[in-house]
Amino acid sequence: MSVTLRKLSHALGAEVVGTDLSQPLGNAAFAAIHDAFLSHGGVLLFRNQQALTREGHIAFSRRFGELDRHDNLPRDRHPEYPELLMVTNAPKPDGKPGDGKYTGQLWHSDLSFTLVPAMASVLRAIAVPPVGGDTMFANMTLAYEQLSDGMKRIVAGLDGIHTGTRKIVDLSADRAEESRRLNPPIAQPVVRVHPETGRKALYIGEKVKCFAGMTEAESQPIIDFLCRHCFRPQFCYRHAWQPGDVLMWDNRSTCHVALGDYEDGFARHLERTTIMGTPSGYVLN
Ligand code: OGA
Ligand code: MN
């Protein structure tokens, strides 16, 4: 069985047209979706999924593997569905303004700051601003392949240090402290081999401050070069959300960033499942 696909950009991404995820999905249709996920750079979009419930979102995600229960991000976890992470700017239960607007505003790969980085994430849009609030995705396989042989040799020996802390100034002091306590720095190889495609991809982002065994001053120029290289528009797809969108990405071969390009006052509410990947990295002492 095949599914109908429409490419989203030159670099990566495909829309799966005409598949209603709230309906039972046979094994052949699932296999076609899984193939499309691997062969289109690791981004798939399903539009008009308003009929998909929280249970349906979780059940679809589970077809790809075991789901994370978001122990590393307890504040953003749904109180009744630990498999769901809330990406929302809704006010807190205590009435304080929500800080979800700042979630993901640096280029990153989900849970790279843990010893079991995410394999994939499935994000479902429930409310989005009338304009903006976009998310960008970069194809880290293409970015790796277009490095020179000399640069490939340099990055092959590097481990990047990943932290859960966000640089965004609006992060409150208590939240920054919680983030450090829950998530100590983890070193991850800068080049990872995708376990399903066998292709190498860069594993780097704007939250990486230095490389293991090197100073920040030594590391920063290389990090800056790699980020400038990977996140050039030609390696990217920019997603403009519509309510009912379900978009999934492969965290092993892509990076993403929330642009936060919308006016205050508009609701933006999305919910994410996170499919667990294979163990990677080590705690830095
Ligand atoms: C995420 C994330 C970006 C966005 O859900 O992992 O980074 O635009 N979201 O909400
Ligand atoms: Mn993210």
PDB file of C-alpha atoms in Angstrom, residues 8 24 29 53-54 57-58 80 91 98 113 120 132-133 143 145 169 183 207-208 210 215 222-223 256 279:
ATOM      1  CA  LEU A   8       7.294  20.428   1.540  1.00  0.00           C
ATOM      2  CA  PRO A  24      -7.518   2.774  12.196  1.00  0.00           C
ATOM      3  CA  ALA A  29      -0.314   2.070   5.492  1.00  0.00           C
ATOM      4  CA  THR A  53      -7.943  12.925  20.236  1.00  0.00           C
ATOM      5  CA  ARG A  54      -5.189  12.884  22.857  1.00  0.00           C
ATOM      6  CA  HIS A  57      -2.230  11.067  19.177  1.00  0.00           C
ATOM      7  CA  ILE A  58      -0.563   8.825  21.772  1.00  0.00           C
ATOM      8  CA  GLU A  80      -3.169  13.356  33.161  1.00  0.00           C
ATOM      9  CA  PRO A  91      -1.306  31.269  31.713  1.00  0.00           C
ATOM     10  CA  GLY A  98       2.884  31.129  30.622  1.00  0.00           C
ATOM     11  CA  PHE A 113      20.654  16.824  26.933  1.00  0.00           C
ATOM     12  CA  ALA A 120      11.164  11.435  17.032  1.00  0.00           C
ATOM     13  CA  GLY A 132       3.405  33.498  12.664  1.00  0.00           C
ATOM     14  CA  GLY A 133       4.469  31.203  15.462  1.00  0.00           C
ATOM     15  CA  ALA A 143      24.462  19.529   6.209  1.00  0.00           C
ATOM     16  CA  GLU A 145      27.363  15.520   3.679  1.00  0.00           C
ATOM     17  CA  VAL A 169      16.520  35.777  29.077  1.00  0.00           C
ATOM     18  CA  ASN A 183      19.546  17.761  33.675  1.00  0.00           C
ATOM     19  CA  LYS A 207      22.482  25.087  23.077  1.00  0.00           C
ATOM     20  CA  VAL A 208      25.918  23.458  22.731  1.00  0.00           C
ATOM     21  CA  CYS A 210      31.615  23.763  24.098  1.00  0.00           C
ATOM     22  CA  THR A 215      37.588  25.469  26.384  1.00  0.00           C
ATOM     23  CA  ILE A 222      33.657  25.794  15.487  1.00  0.00           C
ATOM     24  CA  ILE A 223      30.146  25.734  16.980  1.00  0.00           C
ATOM     25  CA  HIS A 256      14.337  22.608  14.782  1.00  0.00           C
ATOM     26  CA  PRO A 279      21.012   5.454  24.482  1.00  0.00           C
TER      27      PRO A 279
END
